[in-house]
Amino acid sequence: MLLRTVLRVSAGTRVLPFLLGFVLVALGDELTAWVTPAYGLAAAGHASLALPFACAACAAAGAWEGGRLHRGGVFDRSPVRSALAITTPVLLPVALMGGLGMLAALTTAALAGGTADGVPQPGVLAVWAGLLLANTLVGSVVGRVLAPVVAVPLALISSFVLNAYPVAFDTYWPRHLVGGGLSDCCAVDQVLDGRAVAASLAFSGAVCAAAVLLVRRRGGPLALAAALAVTAGGVALGGWTARDLGPEPVRPRSSAALRCDSGQPRVCLWPELGAARSVLVREEVRRTAGALARRGVPVPAVFTMAARPGPGEAGLGVPTDARAPDVTAAVVGGLLPRTPDCARRGDPYPAAAVTGTATAWLTATAASTATTGITGTPERPADGRFTPADSARAAQLLQLPEATQLAWYRDTLDALADCGTLPPPVPHTGATIGGER
C-alpha cells in the first residue's frame, strides 16, 4: 500500500487534529505554568503532562486499525507477508500521531520557558516513544479480538487510567513505569535520574514484545501465556529498577556545569541564567553579603546554586529569571541551616518557630546596612514578606546592641541545626511582641 494511501485512510490522521486541539487548548494553561525558565530539560519534563492523553489516543486509534484489519480478513487469506509486516505500516501513522501531539506539548512548554533547546532530551524522548508505541500495539491487539464499538472506548479509557493514575499511588515505583513523574522534572539544579528512564523502557519494551508476540502468533493460549509472562517480567524489572526512587525522578545536577567567578565572595551560577542576569545576581549577592558582614554576620566564601553545597559554601536558591529581591532572599536563606533530617521525618522541631524571625532579622539587617551604612538606623522588616509576629520580633532585635543581636543569631543557628536544641527567646526590651511582654 502506498504511503499516501496509508496516511489518508489511517485513524491516526483523523484523530490528530483532535489531539492537537486538546493539547493546545485544554492543556495549554497547565503546560505553560511552572516551567523552569531557560532550562530545556524542565520544558521537556513538563510537557509530559500530555503523555497520558497522547497514549490514550494512540490506544484508541490502534484499536480501530487492528479491528479494521481483522474485519477485512487480511490475515485469513494466506498473505505473503507476515502478520507483523502487514500490521507495522498500518500502525506507524498512529504512533506518529501520538508523537506529533507530544511535540506540540513540548513546543508549548519550551516557548513558555523561554528556551529553544527543549529538544533533544534523549531520556525523556525515549520514555515517550516507548509508551506511545506500547499503547498503539496493545490497542491493535484489543481491536483484533473485540468489536469496534467495545474495543475503541475500552482501549481509550483503559490506557488513560493505566497511564495517568499511578502518579496518585502512595507507592512510587509504578508511576515511573509510565513516566508519571516526568512532569516534575526538573529544577535548574536537577537532572533526570537514569533509573526512571530505564524502568519505563523495561516496562514499555516488555509490553511491546508481548503485543508483537500476539500479533505474530495470532493469539492462542500459548501465545497469551507467553505474552503475560513477558509483561510480568517487564513490570518486575522496571519496578526493581525504580524501587529506590522517590516521587520525582531526579538527582542533583553535576556541579561541573557551574560557572564560578573569582570575586569575594565567589558566586557559582548555572549557565541558564545568561550573561546579563549573571552580572545582576553576582552584584546583588556581594551587596547583600557585604552588608551583612559589616554588621558582624559570618558570611561564607562561596555562594553556589549547586543542589548540595560543599563545606564552607552557602546555597543560592535563585530562579533562572531572578530579580534583585530574589537574590537578597536567596542569600539570606543560604545563611540558615537546611531543615535537618529529623524534622523531615516528622520529629518535633522547636526551632521552626524562630525561622521566620531569623529570616526577617537578616533581611532587615542587610537592607539597613546597605542603605544607611553601619551607623544608620535599622529598618523594620518589609511589610507583607513576613508574619506580623516575625516582623515585630525582628524589629525588637534591631533595637538591641549589636553584640546582643549577634549572640541571639548564633544561638538560633545552633537550634536550627537539630531537633534537640531549644531556640533562644528574643531578648526583652520592654516592647510588646504578639501581646506578650
Short mmCIF file of N, CA, C and O in Angstrom, two decimals, residues 15-69:
data_model
loop_
_atom_site.label_atom_id
_atom_site.label_comp_id
_atom_site.label_asym_id
_atom_site.label_seq_id
_atom_site.Cartn_x
_atom_site.Cartn_y
_atom_site.Cartn_z
N VAL A 15 -7.57 11.41 13.93
CA VAL A 15 -7.55 11.76 15.35
C VAL A 15 -6.57 12.91 15.63
O VAL A 15 -6.75 13.66 16.59
N LEU A 16 -5.56 13.07 14.78
CA LEU A 16 -4.51 14.06 15.03
C LEU A 16 -5.05 15.47 15.30
O LEU A 16 -4.62 16.11 16.27
N PRO A 17 -5.97 16.03 14.49
CA PRO A 17 -6.45 17.39 14.79
C PRO A 17 -7.10 17.49 16.17
O PRO A 17 -6.94 18.52 16.85
N PHE A 18 -7.81 16.45 16.58
CA PHE A 18 -8.45 16.49 17.89
C PHE A 18 -7.41 16.44 19.01
O PHE A 18 -7.53 17.13 20.02
N LEU A 19 -6.38 15.61 18.82
CA LEU A 19 -5.32 15.54 19.84
C LEU A 19 -4.57 16.86 19.94
O LEU A 19 -4.31 17.36 21.05
N LEU A 20 -4.22 17.45 18.79
CA LEU A 20 -3.52 18.73 18.83
C LEU A 20 -4.38 19.82 19.46
O LEU A 20 -3.89 20.63 20.27
N GLY A 21 -5.66 19.83 19.11
CA GLY A 21 -6.55 20.82 19.71
C GLY A 21 -6.66 20.65 21.22
O GLY A 21 -6.66 21.63 21.98
N PHE A 22 -6.75 19.40 21.66
CA PHE A 22 -6.85 19.15 23.10
C PHE A 22 -5.58 19.60 23.82
O PHE A 22 -5.63 20.25 24.87
N VAL A 23 -4.41 19.27 23.25
CA VAL A 23 -3.14 19.65 23.89
C VAL A 23 -3.00 21.16 23.97
O VAL A 23 -2.63 21.72 25.01
N LEU A 24 -3.31 21.85 22.88
CA LEU A 24 -3.07 23.28 22.83
C LEU A 24 -4.13 24.08 23.58
O LEU A 24 -3.82 25.14 24.15
N VAL A 25 -5.36 23.61 23.59
CA VAL A 25 -6.45 24.37 24.21
C VAL A 25 -6.70 23.91 25.64
O VAL A 25 -6.62 24.69 26.60
N ALA A 26 -7.00 22.62 25.81
CA ALA A 26 -7.36 22.13 27.13
C ALA A 26 -6.17 22.07 28.08
O ALA A 26 -6.30 22.32 29.29
N LEU A 27 -4.98 21.74 27.56
CA LEU A 27 -3.80 21.62 28.41
C LEU A 27 -2.87 22.82 28.32
O LEU A 27 -1.84 22.84 28.98
N GLY A 28 -3.22 23.80 27.52
CA GLY A 28 -2.31 24.92 27.29
C GLY A 28 -1.89 25.64 28.56
O GLY A 28 -0.70 25.92 28.77
N ASP A 29 -2.85 25.93 29.43
CA ASP A 29 -2.51 26.65 30.67
C ASP A 29 -1.62 25.82 31.58
O ASP A 29 -0.68 26.35 32.21
N GLU A 30 -1.89 24.52 31.66
CA GLU A 30 -1.07 23.65 32.51
C GLU A 30 0.35 23.54 31.96
O GLU A 30 1.33 23.50 32.72
N LEU A 31 0.47 23.48 30.65
CA LEU A 31 1.79 23.31 30.04
C LEU A 31 2.64 24.56 30.15
O LEU A 31 3.88 24.47 30.08
N THR A 32 2.03 25.71 30.29
CA THR A 32 2.79 26.96 30.37
C THR A 32 3.03 27.43 31.79
O THR A 32 3.70 28.44 31.99
N ALA A 33 2.48 26.73 32.78
CA ALA A 33 2.64 27.13 34.18
C ALA A 33 3.77 26.34 34.82
O ALA A 33 3.94 25.15 34.57
N TRP A 34 4.56 27.05 35.64
CA TRP A 34 5.57 26.42 36.49
C TRP A 34 6.71 25.75 35.71
O TRP A 34 7.33 24.80 36.17
N VAL A 35 6.98 26.21 34.51
CA VAL A 35 8.14 25.71 33.78
C VAL A 35 9.37 26.49 34.24
O VAL A 35 9.35 27.72 34.27
N THR A 36 10.45 25.79 34.60
CA THR A 36 11.68 26.47 34.99
C THR A 36 12.21 27.26 33.80
O THR A 36 12.53 26.68 32.76
N PRO A 37 12.28 28.59 33.90
CA PRO A 37 12.70 29.39 32.74
C PRO A 37 14.10 29.02 32.26
O PRO A 37 15.00 28.76 33.05
N ALA A 38 14.25 28.99 30.95
CA ALA A 38 15.55 28.85 30.26
C ALA A 38 16.18 27.48 30.42
O ALA A 38 17.32 27.29 30.03
N TYR A 39 15.46 26.49 30.98
CA TYR A 39 16.04 25.17 31.20
C TYR A 39 15.30 24.17 30.32
O TYR A 39 14.14 23.82 30.58
N GLY A 40 15.96 23.70 29.26
CA GLY A 40 15.32 22.84 28.29
C GLY A 40 14.81 21.54 28.87
O GLY A 40 13.74 21.05 28.48
N LEU A 41 15.55 20.93 29.80
CA LEU A 41 15.11 19.68 30.39
C LEU A 41 13.81 19.86 31.15
O LEU A 41 12.93 18.98 31.14
N ALA A 42 13.65 21.00 31.82
CA ALA A 42 12.40 21.26 32.54
C ALA A 42 11.23 21.37 31.58
O ALA A 42 10.13 20.89 31.87
N ALA A 43 11.44 22.00 30.43
CA ALA A 43 10.37 22.11 29.42
C ALA A 43 9.97 20.73 28.92
O ALA A 43 8.78 20.42 28.78
N ALA A 44 10.96 19.88 28.64
CA ALA A 44 10.66 18.53 28.15
C ALA A 44 9.92 17.72 29.21
O ALA A 44 8.96 16.99 28.91
N GLY A 45 10.37 17.82 30.46
CA GLY A 45 9.70 17.09 31.52
C GLY A 45 8.28 17.58 31.73
O GLY A 45 7.35 16.77 31.89
N HIS A 46 8.09 18.88 31.73
CA HIS A 46 6.76 19.43 31.97
C HIS A 46 5.79 19.07 30.86
O HIS A 46 4.59 18.91 31.09
N ALA A 47 6.30 18.94 29.65
CA ALA A 47 5.44 18.56 28.53
C ALA A 47 4.85 17.16 28.71
O ALA A 47 3.86 16.82 28.06
N SER A 48 5.43 16.37 29.59
CA SER A 48 4.92 15.02 29.83
C SER A 48 3.54 15.01 30.48
O SER A 48 2.92 13.95 30.59
N LEU A 49 3.04 16.16 30.87
CA LEU A 49 1.65 16.25 31.33
C LEU A 49 0.69 15.74 30.25
O LEU A 49 -0.39 15.21 30.56
N ALA A 50 1.07 15.88 29.01
CA ALA A 50 0.19 15.47 27.91
C ALA A 50 0.34 14.00 27.56
O ALA A 50 -0.43 13.48 26.74
N LEU A 51 1.30 13.30 28.15
CA LEU A 51 1.59 11.93 27.75
C LEU A 51 0.41 10.97 27.95
O LEU A 51 0.12 10.17 27.04
N PRO A 52 -0.29 10.98 29.09
CA PRO A 52 -1.43 10.05 29.22
C PRO A 52 -2.50 10.25 28.16
O PRO A 52 -3.12 9.27 27.71
N PHE A 53 -2.71 11.48 27.74
CA PHE A 53 -3.73 11.76 26.73
C PHE A 53 -3.26 11.29 25.36
O PHE A 53 -4.05 10.72 24.58
N ALA A 54 -1.99 11.49 25.04
CA ALA A 54 -1.46 11.01 23.75
C ALA A 54 -1.46 9.49 23.71
O ALA A 54 -1.79 8.89 22.67
N CYS A 55 -1.12 8.85 24.83
CA CYS A 55 -1.13 7.38 24.88
C CYS A 55 -2.55 6.85 24.68
O CYS A 55 -2.77 5.85 23.97
N ALA A 56 -3.51 7.50 25.32
CA ALA A 56 -4.90 7.05 25.17
C ALA A 56 -5.38 7.20 23.73
O ALA A 56 -6.07 6.33 23.19
N ALA A 57 -4.99 8.30 23.07
CA ALA A 57 -5.37 8.49 21.66
C ALA A 57 -4.74 7.41 20.79
O ALA A 57 -5.37 6.88 19.87
N CYS A 58 -3.47 7.06 21.08
CA CYS A 58 -2.81 6.01 20.30
C CYS A 58 -3.49 4.66 20.51
O CYS A 58 -3.66 3.89 19.56
N ALA A 59 -3.87 4.37 21.74
CA ALA A 59 -4.52 3.09 22.02
C ALA A 59 -5.86 2.99 21.29
O ALA A 59 -6.18 1.94 20.71
N ALA A 60 -6.62 4.05 21.33
CA ALA A 60 -7.93 4.02 20.67
C ALA A 60 -7.79 3.90 19.15
O ALA A 60 -8.48 3.10 18.51
N ALA A 61 -6.90 4.71 18.56
CA ALA A 61 -6.69 4.63 17.12
C ALA A 61 -6.10 3.28 16.72
O ALA A 61 -6.44 2.71 15.68
N GLY A 62 -5.20 2.75 17.56
CA GLY A 62 -4.64 1.43 17.29
C GLY A 62 -5.70 0.35 17.33
O GLY A 62 -5.67 -0.59 16.53
N ALA A 63 -6.64 0.48 18.28
CA ALA A 63 -7.75 -0.49 18.33
C ALA A 63 -8.59 -0.45 17.07
O ALA A 63 -9.02 -1.48 16.55
N TRP A 64 -8.83 0.74 16.57
CA TRP A 64 -9.61 0.86 15.33
C TRP A 64 -8.87 0.22 14.15
O TRP A 64 -9.46 -0.52 13.36
N GLU A 65 -7.58 0.48 14.06
CA GLU A 65 -6.81 -0.09 12.95
C GLU A 65 -6.71 -1.61 13.06
O GLU A 65 -6.81 -2.33 12.06
N GLY A 66 -6.51 -2.11 14.28
CA GLY A 66 -6.47 -3.56 14.45
C GLY A 66 -7.78 -4.21 14.08
O GLY A 66 -7.82 -5.28 13.45
N GLY A 67 -8.88 -3.58 14.47
CA GLY A 67 -10.19 -4.10 14.11
C GLY A 67 -10.44 -4.04 12.62
O GLY A 67 -11.09 -4.94 12.05
N ARG A 68 -9.93 -2.99 11.99
CA ARG A 68 -10.13 -2.86 10.53
C ARG A 68 -9.42 -3.98 9.78
O ARG A 68 -9.97 -4.55 8.82
N LEU A 69 -8.22 -4.31 10.20
CA LEU A 69 -7.50 -5.42 9.57
C LEU A 69 -8.22 -6.75 9.81
O LEU A 69 -8.31 -7.60 8.92
#
